[in-house]
Coordinates of C-alpha atoms and ligand atoms in Angstrom, one line a residue:
X1 CA -17.8 10.2 -40.3
X2 CA -14.3 10.0 -39.4
X3 CA -12.5 9.6 -36.1
X4 CA -10.0 12.6 -35.4
X5 CA -6.8 12.1 -33.1
X6 CA -4.8 15.4 -32.4
X7 CA -1.2 15.1 -31.8
X8 CA 0.8 12.3 -33.3
X9 CA 3.0 11.9 -30.1
X10 CA 3.0 8.8 -27.8
X11 CA -0.8 9.4 -26.3
X12 CA -1.8 10.0 -30.0
X13 CA 0.0 7.6 -31.8
X14 CA -1.5 4.7 -29.1
X15 CA -5.1 6.2 -29.2
X16 CA -4.8 5.5 -32.5
X17 CA -3.3 2.0 -32.1
X18 CA -6.4 1.3 -29.7
X19 CA -9.1 2.9 -32.0
X20 CA -8.1 0.8 -34.7
X21 CA -8.6 -1.9 -32.4
X22 CA -12.2 -1.1 -32.3
X23 CA -12.7 -1.1 -35.7
X24 CA -13.2 3.1 -35.5
X25 CA -12.6 3.7 -39.4
X26 CA -11.7 6.2 -41.3
X27 CA -9.4 7.9 -38.7
X28 CA -7.2 10.7 -39.3
X29 CA -4.7 11.5 -36.7
X30 CA -3.6 15.3 -37.5
X31 CA 0.2 16.1 -36.4
X32 CA 1.5 20.0 -36.4
X33 CA 5.0 18.8 -36.6
X34 CA 6.8 17.3 -39.9
X35 CA 7.6 14.0 -37.7
X36 CA 5.9 11.4 -34.7
X37 CA 7.0 11.2 -31.0
X38 CA 6.3 14.2 -29.9
X39 CA 8.7 15.0 -26.7
X40 CA 10.4 11.0 -27.7
X41 CA 13.6 11.9 -29.8
X42 CA 16.4 10.2 -30.8
X43 CA 19.6 11.1 -32.3
X44 CA 21.7 8.9 -33.9
X45 CA 25.3 8.7 -34.1
X46 CA 25.7 5.0 -36.0
X47 CA 29.3 5.7 -37.1
X48 CA 30.8 6.4 -33.9
X49 CA 28.5 3.8 -32.3
X50 CA 26.2 6.1 -29.9
X51 CA 23.1 8.1 -29.5
X52 CA 21.7 11.0 -27.6
X53 CA 18.3 10.9 -26.2
X54 CA 16.6 14.7 -25.4
X55 CA 13.4 12.9 -24.0
X56 CA 12.5 9.5 -22.3
X57 CA 15.2 6.7 -22.5
X58 CA 14.0 4.0 -20.2
X59 CA 10.6 2.4 -19.5
X60 CA 9.6 0.1 -16.5
X61 CA 7.9 -2.8 -17.0
X62 CA 6.3 -3.2 -13.4
X63 CA 2.4 -3.1 -13.0
X64 CA -0.3 -2.9 -14.8
X65 CA 0.1 0.1 -17.1
X66 CA 4.0 -1.4 -17.3
X67 CA 2.4 -4.9 -18.2
X68 CA 0.1 -2.7 -21.0
X69 CA 3.7 -1.3 -23.0
X70 CA 4.8 -4.5 -23.4
X71 CA 1.8 -6.0 -24.9
X72 CA 2.0 -2.9 -27.1
X73 CA 5.2 -3.6 -28.1
X74 CA 4.9 -7.5 -28.3
X75 CA 2.6 -6.3 -31.1
X76 CA 4.8 -4.5 -32.8
X77 CA 7.8 -7.0 -32.5
X78 CA 9.9 -4.3 -31.3
X79 CA 13.6 -5.5 -30.2
X80 CA 14.5 -3.8 -26.6
X81 CA 16.9 -3.7 -24.4
X82 CA 15.9 -5.1 -20.5
X83 CA 18.4 -4.0 -17.9
X84 CA 17.6 -6.6 -14.8
X85 CA 17.5 -5.6 -11.4
X86 CA 20.9 -6.7 -10.8
X87 CA 22.5 -4.4 -13.5
X88 CA 24.7 -1.4 -12.2
X89 CA 22.6 1.2 -13.5
X90 CA 19.2 -0.8 -11.6
X91 CA 21.0 -1.0 -8.3
X92 CA 23.5 2.3 -8.4
X93 CA 21.4 5.7 -7.7
X94 CA 23.2 8.2 -6.3
X95 CA 22.5 12.2 -5.0
X96 CA 24.5 14.9 -5.4
X97 CA 24.7 16.9 -1.9
X98 CA 26.8 18.8 0.4
X99 CA 29.3 18.7 -1.8
X100 CA 29.8 15.1 -2.9
X101 CA 28.4 12.3 -4.5
X102 CA 26.4 9.5 -2.5
X103 CA 25.5 6.4 -3.1
X104 CA 22.1 5.5 -2.1
X105 CA 21.4 2.1 -0.5
X106 CA 19.9 -0.5 -2.7
X107 CA 19.5 -3.0 0.1
X108 CA 17.6 -3.8 3.5
X109 CA 21.3 -3.5 5.1
X110 CA 21.9 -0.2 3.6
X111 CA 18.6 1.0 6.1
X112 CA 20.8 0.4 9.4
X113 CA 23.8 2.6 8.3
X114 CA 24.5 6.1 8.3
X115 CA 24.5 6.9 4.6
X116 CA 25.7 10.7 3.2
X117 CA 24.0 12.8 3.0
X118 CA 21.2 11.9 6.3
X119 CA 22.2 12.3 9.5
X120 CA 20.5 8.8 10.7
X121 CA 19.9 6.0 9.7
X122 CA 17.2 5.7 7.5
X123 CA 15.3 3.1 9.8
X124 CA 14.4 6.1 12.0
X125 CA 12.4 7.5 9.3
X126 CA 9.9 4.7 9.4
X127 CA 10.3 4.6 13.4
X128 CA 8.9 8.5 13.2
X129 CA 6.2 7.2 11.3
X130 CA 4.9 4.6 13.5
X131 CA 5.3 7.3 16.5
X132 CA 3.5 10.0 15.2
X133 CA -0.5 9.9 14.7
X134 CA -2.3 11.3 11.2
X135 CA -4.2 14.6 10.7
X136 CA -6.6 14.7 9.1
X137 CA -5.8 16.7 5.7
X138 CA -8.2 19.4 4.2
X139 CA -9.3 19.4 1.2
X140 CA -8.1 15.4 1.1
X141 CA -4.7 16.8 -0.6
X142 CA -1.2 18.5 0.2
X143 CA 1.8 18.1 -1.4
X144 CA 4.5 15.3 -1.4
X145 CA 6.9 17.2 0.7
X146 CA 4.5 18.1 3.3
X147 CA 3.7 14.1 3.5
X148 CA 7.0 12.8 3.5
X149 CA 7.9 15.3 6.3
X150 CA 5.2 14.8 8.8
X151 CA 5.9 10.8 8.3
X152 CA 9.7 10.4 8.2
X153 CA 11.2 13.6 8.8
X154 CA 12.3 16.8 6.8
X155 CA 15.6 15.0 5.5
X156 CA 13.3 12.4 3.7
X157 CA 11.3 15.7 2.7
X158 CA 15.0 17.6 1.7
X159 CA 17.0 14.1 0.4
X160 CA 14.5 11.9 -0.6
X161 CA 11.5 12.7 -1.9
X162 CA 12.1 16.2 -3.3
X163 CA 15.2 14.8 -6.0
X164 CA 13.1 12.0 -7.0
X165 CA 10.0 14.5 -8.0
X166 CA 13.2 16.8 -9.7
X167 CA 13.5 13.2 -11.8
X168 CA 10.2 12.0 -12.9
X169 CA 8.6 16.1 -13.5
X170 CA 11.4 18.7 -13.1
X171 CA 8.8 19.8 -10.4
X172 CA 8.9 21.1 -6.3
X173 CA 7.7 18.5 -4.4
X174 CA 6.2 21.3 -2.3
X175 CA 4.2 22.3 -4.8
X176 CA 3.0 18.6 -6.3
X177 CA -0.3 16.8 -5.1
X178 CA 0.6 13.7 -2.8
X179 CA -1.9 11.6 -5.7
X180 CA 1.0 12.2 -7.9
X181 CA 2.8 9.2 -6.6
X182 CA 1.6 8.4 -3.4
X183 CA -2.0 8.4 -3.4
X184 CA -2.5 5.0 -1.4
X185 CA 0.5 5.4 0.9
X186 CA -1.4 8.7 1.9
X187 CA -4.7 6.8 1.6
X188 CA -3.7 4.6 3.7
X189 CA -2.5 6.8 6.3
X190 CA -5.4 8.9 6.5
X191 CA -7.0 5.6 7.4
X192 CA -4.9 3.4 9.9
X193 CA -3.1 6.3 11.4
X194 CA 0.1 5.8 9.4
X195 CA 2.1 4.1 6.9
X196 CA 3.8 1.4 7.9
X197 CA 0.6 0.8 9.8
X198 CA -1.5 1.2 6.4
X199 CA 0.8 -1.0 4.8
X200 CA 0.3 -3.3 7.1
X201 CA -3.3 -3.5 6.8
X202 CA -3.6 -3.3 4.0
X203 CA -1.1 -6.7 3.3
X204 CA -3.1 -8.7 5.6
X205 CA -6.7 -7.5 4.7
X206 CA -6.0 -7.3 0.7
X207 CA -7.8 -9.2 -1.8
X208 CA -6.0 -10.8 -4.6
X209 CA -7.2 -8.7 -7.4
X210 CA -6.0 -11.2 -10.7
X211 CA -8.2 -9.3 -12.9
X212 CA -5.4 -7.2 -14.8
X213 CA -7.5 -4.5 -14.3
X214 CA -9.9 -6.4 -17.5
X215 CA -7.3 -5.2 -19.9
X216 CA -5.6 -8.7 -20.9
X217 CA -8.3 -11.4 -22.1
X218 CA -5.7 -13.6 -23.5
X219 CA -3.9 -13.7 -19.9
X220 CA -1.0 -11.2 -19.1
X221 CA 1.7 -10.8 -22.8
X222 CA 4.3 -13.5 -22.9
X223 CA 7.2 -10.5 -22.6
X224 CA 5.7 -9.5 -19.3
X225 CA 5.8 -12.4 -18.3
X226 CA 9.3 -12.6 -19.3
X227 CA 9.7 -9.5 -17.5
X228 CA 8.6 -10.7 -14.4
X229 CA 10.8 -13.9 -14.9
X230 CA 13.9 -11.9 -15.2
X231 CA 13.5 -9.3 -12.8
X232 CA 13.8 -6.5 -15.7
X233 CA 14.2 -2.9 -13.6
X234 CA 13.7 -1.0 -16.9
X235 CA 14.8 -1.4 -20.5
X236 CA 15.0 1.0 -23.5
X237 CA 14.3 0.1 -26.9
X238 CA 17.2 -1.4 -29.7
X239 CA 18.3 1.9 -31.4
X240 CA 16.9 4.7 -29.3
X241 CA 13.4 5.0 -27.6
X242 CA 12.1 6.7 -30.9
X243 CA 12.1 3.4 -33.0
X244 CA 9.2 3.0 -30.3
X245 CA 6.8 6.1 -32.3
X246 CA 8.4 5.2 -35.9
X247 CA 6.9 1.8 -35.5
X248 CA 3.8 2.7 -34.3
X249 CA 3.2 4.9 -37.3
X250 CA 4.5 2.4 -39.8
X251 CA 1.7 -0.4 -38.2
X252 CA -0.7 2.2 -38.5
X253 CA -0.1 3.4 -41.9
X254 CA -0.1 -0.3 -42.8
X255 CA -3.8 -0.7 -41.8
X256 CA -4.8 2.5 -43.0
X257 CA -5.0 4.8 -40.2
X258 CA -3.7 8.1 -42.0
X259 CA -1.1 10.5 -39.8
X260 CA -1.1 13.3 -41.5
X261 CA 1.9 15.1 -40.4
X262 CA 2.8 19.0 -40.7
X263 CA -1.1 19.3 -39.9
X264 CA -1.3 22.1 -37.0
X265 CA -5.4 22.4 -35.8
X266 CA -6.1 26.3 -35.3
X267 CA -9.7 25.7 -33.8
X268 CA -11.9 23.0 -32.5
X269 CA -15.7 23.8 -32.4
X270 CA -18.4 21.1 -31.6
X271 CA -21.9 20.6 -32.6
X272 CA -24.6 18.1 -31.9
X273 CA -23.9 15.5 -34.4
X274 CA -19.8 16.1 -34.2
X275 CA -17.1 18.4 -33.7
X276 CA -15.2 20.3 -37.4
X277 CA -11.4 20.3 -37.5
X278 CA -9.8 23.6 -38.4
X279 CA -6.2 22.9 -40.5
X280 CA -4.8 25.7 -42.5
X281 CA -6.2 24.9 -45.4
X282 CA -9.5 22.8 -44.7
X283 CA -12.6 22.5 -42.1
X284 CA -12.9 19.1 -41.0
X285 CA -16.0 17.5 -40.0
X286 CA -15.5 14.8 -37.6
X287 CA -17.3 12.1 -35.4
X288 CA -15.2 12.4 -32.1
X289 CA -12.1 13.4 -31.2
X290 CA -9.4 12.4 -29.2
X291 CA -7.1 15.5 -28.3
X292 CA -3.9 13.5 -27.4
X293 CA -2.1 17.5 -26.8
X294 CA -0.8 18.8 -24.4
X295 CA -3.5 20.5 -22.0
X296 CA -2.1 24.0 -22.7
X297 CA -2.4 23.3 -26.4
X298 CA -5.5 22.1 -26.2
X299 CA -6.2 25.1 -24.5
X300 CA -6.4 28.0 -27.0
X301 CA -8.4 25.5 -29.5
X302 CA -11.3 25.4 -27.3
X303 CA -11.4 28.8 -26.0
X304 CA -13.7 30.3 -28.7
X305 CA -16.6 28.1 -27.9
X306 CA -15.7 27.2 -24.5
X307 CA -13.8 29.5 -22.2
X308 CA -14.4 28.6 -19.3
X309 CA -12.7 24.3 -20.5
X310 CA -10.1 26.5 -22.0
X311 CA -9.2 28.1 -18.6
X312 CA -9.4 24.9 -16.9
X313 CA -7.0 23.2 -19.3
X314 CA -4.8 26.4 -18.4
X315 CA -5.2 25.4 -14.7
X316 CA -2.8 22.9 -15.3
X317 CA 1.0 24.0 -14.8
X318 CA 4.4 23.1 -17.3
X319 CA 7.7 23.6 -16.6
X320 CA 10.2 23.9 -19.4
X321 CA 13.5 21.9 -19.2
X322 CA 17.1 22.3 -20.8
X323 CA 18.5 19.2 -21.8
X324 CA 22.1 18.6 -22.6
X325 CA 23.8 15.5 -24.4
X326 CA 27.3 15.2 -23.7
X327 CA 29.6 12.4 -26.0
X328 CA 33.5 11.9 -24.7
X329 CA 35.4 9.6 -26.3
X330 CA 36.9 8.1 -23.5
X331 CA 35.0 4.7 -21.3
X332 CA 36.1 5.2 -18.0
X333 CA 35.4 8.8 -16.8
X334 CA 33.4 8.2 -14.2
X335 CA 34.0 7.5 -10.4
X336 CA 30.8 5.5 -9.9
X337 CA 28.6 3.7 -12.6
X338 CA 24.7 3.5 -12.4
X339 CA 21.6 5.5 -13.8
X340 CA 23.1 9.0 -12.5
X341 CA 22.5 10.9 -10.0
X342 CA 19.8 13.9 -8.9
X343 CA 20.4 17.0 -7.3
X344 CA 18.4 17.8 -4.0
X345 CA 16.7 21.5 -4.6
X346 CA 18.1 22.3 -1.3
X347 CA 21.7 22.2 -3.1
X348 CA 20.7 25.7 -5.2
X349 CA 22.0 23.8 -7.8
X350 CA 20.6 24.7 -12.1
X351 CA 20.8 21.0 -12.4
X352 CA 18.1 18.7 -12.0
X353 CA 20.0 15.8 -12.4
X354 CA 22.4 14.3 -15.1
X355 CA 22.2 10.7 -16.4
X356 CA 24.4 7.9 -17.2
X357 CA 23.5 7.1 -20.5
X358 CA 26.3 4.5 -21.3
X359 CA 26.3 3.2 -18.1
X360 CA 22.7 2.3 -19.2
X361 CA 23.5 1.2 -22.4
X362 CA 26.3 -0.3 -24.8
X363 CA 28.0 3.0 -26.7
X364 CA 30.9 1.9 -28.3
X365 CA 33.3 2.8 -26.1
X366 CA 32.2 6.5 -25.4
X367 CA 31.2 7.9 -22.4
X368 CA 27.6 9.4 -22.9
X369 CA 26.0 11.9 -20.1
X370 CA 22.7 13.7 -20.4
X371 CA 21.8 16.8 -17.9
X372 CA 18.8 17.8 -17.0
X373 CA 18.3 21.0 -16.3
X374 CA 16.2 24.0 -15.1
X375 CA 11.9 22.8 -14.2
X376 CA 10.2 24.7 -12.0
X377 CA 13.3 26.6 -11.2
X378 CA 13.6 27.5 -15.1
X379 CA 13.2 31.3 -14.9
X380 CA 14.9 31.7 -11.7
X381 CA 18.2 30.5 -13.0
X382 CA 18.1 31.1 -17.0
X383 CA 15.5 34.4 -17.4
X384 CA 14.3 34.8 -20.7
X385 CA 15.9 33.0 -23.2
X386 CA 19.5 32.2 -22.5
X387 CA 21.2 31.1 -25.5
X388 CA 22.4 27.9 -26.1
X389 CA 26.4 28.9 -25.8
X390 CA 25.1 30.0 -21.8
X391 CA 23.2 26.7 -21.2
X392 CA 25.6 24.4 -22.7
X393 CA 28.4 25.8 -20.1
X394 CA 26.5 26.3 -17.7
X395 CA 26.1 21.9 -17.8
X396 CA 30.0 21.4 -18.7
X397 CA 31.2 23.5 -15.5
X398 CA 28.4 21.4 -13.2
X399 CA 29.4 17.6 -14.8
X400 CA 33.2 19.4 -13.9
X401 CA 32.5 20.1 -10.9
X402 CA 30.2 17.3 -9.9
X403 CA 32.2 14.0 -11.7
X404 CA 35.6 15.7 -11.4
X405 CA 35.2 15.4 -15.2
X406 CA 38.4 17.5 -16.6
X407 CA 38.0 17.2 -20.4
X408 CA 35.8 19.1 -22.8
X409 CA 33.4 16.8 -24.4
X410 CA 34.1 15.7 -27.7
X411 CA 30.8 16.6 -28.9
X412 CA 27.1 17.9 -27.6
X413 CA 23.7 19.4 -28.4
X414 CA 21.8 21.5 -26.1
X415 CA 17.7 20.7 -26.3
X416 CA 15.8 23.6 -25.2
X417 CA 11.9 22.0 -24.1
X418 CA 10.1 24.5 -24.1
X419 CA 6.7 23.5 -21.4
X420 CA 7.5 19.6 -21.9
X421 CA 6.1 18.7 -18.5
X422 CA 3.0 18.7 -17.4
X423 CA 2.9 19.8 -13.0
X424 CA 0.6 17.9 -11.2
X425 CA 0.4 20.6 -8.1
X426 CA -2.3 19.7 -5.2
X427 CA -5.6 19.6 -6.4
X428 CA -4.7 17.8 -10.0
X429 CA -6.9 15.0 -9.7
X430 CA -10.1 17.3 -8.6
X431 CA -8.8 19.3 -11.4
X432 CA -8.9 16.9 -14.4
X433 CA -12.2 15.3 -12.8
X434 CA -13.6 19.0 -13.5
X435 CA -12.5 19.3 -17.0
X436 CA -14.1 15.6 -18.0
X437 CA -16.7 16.3 -15.9
X438 CA -17.3 19.7 -17.9
X439 CA -16.7 17.7 -21.2
X440 CA -19.7 15.0 -19.7
X441 CA -22.0 17.5 -19.1
X442 CA -21.8 19.6 -22.2
X443 CA -22.3 16.5 -24.3
X444 CA -18.7 17.0 -26.2
X445 CA -17.3 14.4 -28.7
X446 CA -14.1 15.2 -27.0
X447 CA -11.5 12.3 -25.1
X448 CA -8.3 13.1 -23.5
X449 CA -5.5 11.7 -23.1
X450 CA -1.6 12.4 -23.0
X451 CA 0.5 13.3 -20.2
X452 CA -1.5 16.1 -18.8
X453 CA -4.0 13.9 -17.0
X454 CA -3.4 10.7 -15.6
X455 CA 0.2 10.2 -14.9
X456 CA 3.4 11.7 -17.2
X457 CA 5.3 8.7 -17.5
X458 CA 5.1 6.7 -21.2
X459 CA 3.3 3.7 -19.9
X460 CA 0.5 6.4 -17.6
X461 CA 0.2 8.0 -21.1
X462 CA 0.0 4.9 -23.3
X463 CA -2.4 3.6 -20.8
X464 CA -4.3 6.5 -20.6
X465 CA -4.6 6.6 -24.5
X466 CA -6.2 2.7 -23.9
X467 CA -8.6 3.6 -21.5
X468 CA -10.0 6.8 -22.6
X469 CA -10.7 4.7 -26.6
X470 CA -12.6 1.8 -24.5
X471 CA -14.7 4.1 -22.6
X472 CA -15.4 5.8 -25.9
X473 CA -16.2 2.4 -27.3
X474 CA -18.9 1.7 -24.3
X475 CA -20.6 5.2 -25.0
X476 CA -20.7 5.2 -28.8
X477 CA -21.4 2.7 -31.4
X478 CA -18.8 2.6 -33.9
Ligands
FAD1 C1 13.3 15.6 -21.4 C2 12.0 14.5 -20.5 C3 12.7 13.4 -20.2 C4 11.5 11.9 -19.8 N1 11.8 10.6 -19.8 C5 11.3 10.0 -19.7 C6 11.3 8.6 -18.7 O1 12.9 7.9 -19.0 N2 10.9 7.8 -19.0 C7 8.9 7.4 -18.9 O2 8.5 7.0 -19.0 N3 8.9 9.0 -19.2 C8 9.8 10.1 -19.0 N4 9.2 11.5 -20.1 C9 7.2 11.7 -20.1 C10 7.1 11.2 -21.4 O3 8.3 11.4 -22.3 C11 5.9 12.5 -21.6 O4 5.1 12.3 -20.7 C12 5.5 11.4 -23.6 O5 6.1 11.3 -24.0 C13 4.2 12.5 -23.2 O6 3.3 12.3 -24.6 P1 2.3 13.0 -25.2 O7 2.0 12.1 -26.8 O8 1.5 13.1 -23.8 O9 2.5 14.6 -25.3 P2 3.5 15.0 -26.7 O10 5.0 14.2 -26.6 O11 3.5 15.8 -26.0 O12 3.2 15.1 -28.3 C14 1.9 16.1 -28.0 C15 2.0 15.9 -30.2 O13 1.1 17.0 -30.4 C16 1.5 17.7 -31.2 N5 1.2 19.0 -31.3 C17 1.1 20.0 -30.3 N6 -0.4 21.1 -30.7 C18 -0.7 20.7 -32.2 C19 -2.0 21.0 -32.1 N7 -2.5 22.4 -32.4 N8 -2.1 20.6 -33.9 C20 -1.7 18.8 -33.8 N9 -1.0 18.6 -33.5 C21 -0.4 19.5 -32.2 C22 2.6 17.8 -30.9 O14 3.8 18.2 -32.0 C23 3.2 16.8 -30.2 O15 3.9 16.0 -31.1 C24 10.2 12.6 -20.2 C25 9.6 13.6 -20.5 C26 10.6 14.5 -20.6 C27 10.1 15.7 -21.7

């Protein structure tokens, strides 16, 4: 019987890639839409030398998950565009706060100066952590905002952590779990009584772990070694990030994996010896299902047979994001160069941030900006089904005000991304453990990967797919 993957976003394609490595055939990936890539989408304007990304655009090479993605990219022989730490897009990060664009400090020296929007030098926040004892936290989780406020003070929570959370998951730091980004800081603080104390203790007592999580049998990938040597901060893919899922689809096709587009799964039932996938015109029996669907899209498929699992999946909330790409023909419109700017939620603006795409990558003399709006505050700002015109106008007005760009873009594109980013709210880790326990207890031939569970970035979802497949092949004899 075949194995099936649901969804051909980057998670599903990665699951296919790792299943193939385990000789897990026959293998079919079912994708509802007529294309692969999910939220990864590039719009090319080759004649004018620029491109728009409506989803992700850069990947970080850091850590195990970063090295794992680079290994995949190396195997696909995909050309990439590194951005070293010395590049202006890596060094300059900005906030729009208190009516002005504020450049954040990018060196240790900057910690000792008062830089707007902060009213005191940032080293004072570190002192606050040193002199404040820790409070035991109920249920071993709290919001990342609370944690930052307890340890470093309100200003850091408002102007440091909250905009960062907007930039990563378009969420509200007052709701997002501290474990989403700061799990080890939180655990060390709870154990040693402070973030700095915990960090120092961990540094001097850390056992060197050179096992690489057991995932690189032949040593670290060459591309990862190059990234470390050349100090890459991040990288993009030549001709846009959508080349990554496209290359994966090509690779899978060349290795007899069937990527079936326009094939929406409408129901999923399990029996002792496998599962049945309902498609529009067929019922397919399979040995095992790897779901790489967003949790809210898997929930209705299992509801009839497993209502409790369905309800648990629906407990993972999602937010809507508006992405507006803009092209201006001149290349000297920006007063400051950098990756872009974030808008702290205390500013109460509909804009989450603006990415300066043409500072990151060459766009043939065009200025390309991407405005992200809404997220956790989408309903409050835009209500039900706002028109494209309204969204475009709001984005344009804010770009004019924040960046003082007087002219209108020559060309722009508005994307309404419905339920595009899962929110790892307080208790997320327990929720995911509960979902996986249910699957284990009922011995369902189902594995879960994708942005809903083990991290929302591209590196996280690729590694999550790999780990799920590796666990599967330990448990199942193929
Ligand atoms: C605006 C935005 C910017 C981002 N920027 C970055 C960034 O710069 N760097 C970074 O690392 N990450 C970034 N991310 C996160 C990253 O893009 C996502 O984590 C990742 O693309 C999620 O991939 P996925 O495969 O898990 O899910 P998806 O991309 O959602 O793929 C799921 C797939 O399943 C299909 N599907 C749904 N229902 C069914 C069904 N019933 N049957 C069959 N198929 C179905 C869908 O059509 C889709 O193709 C960004 C995300 C967004 C939204």
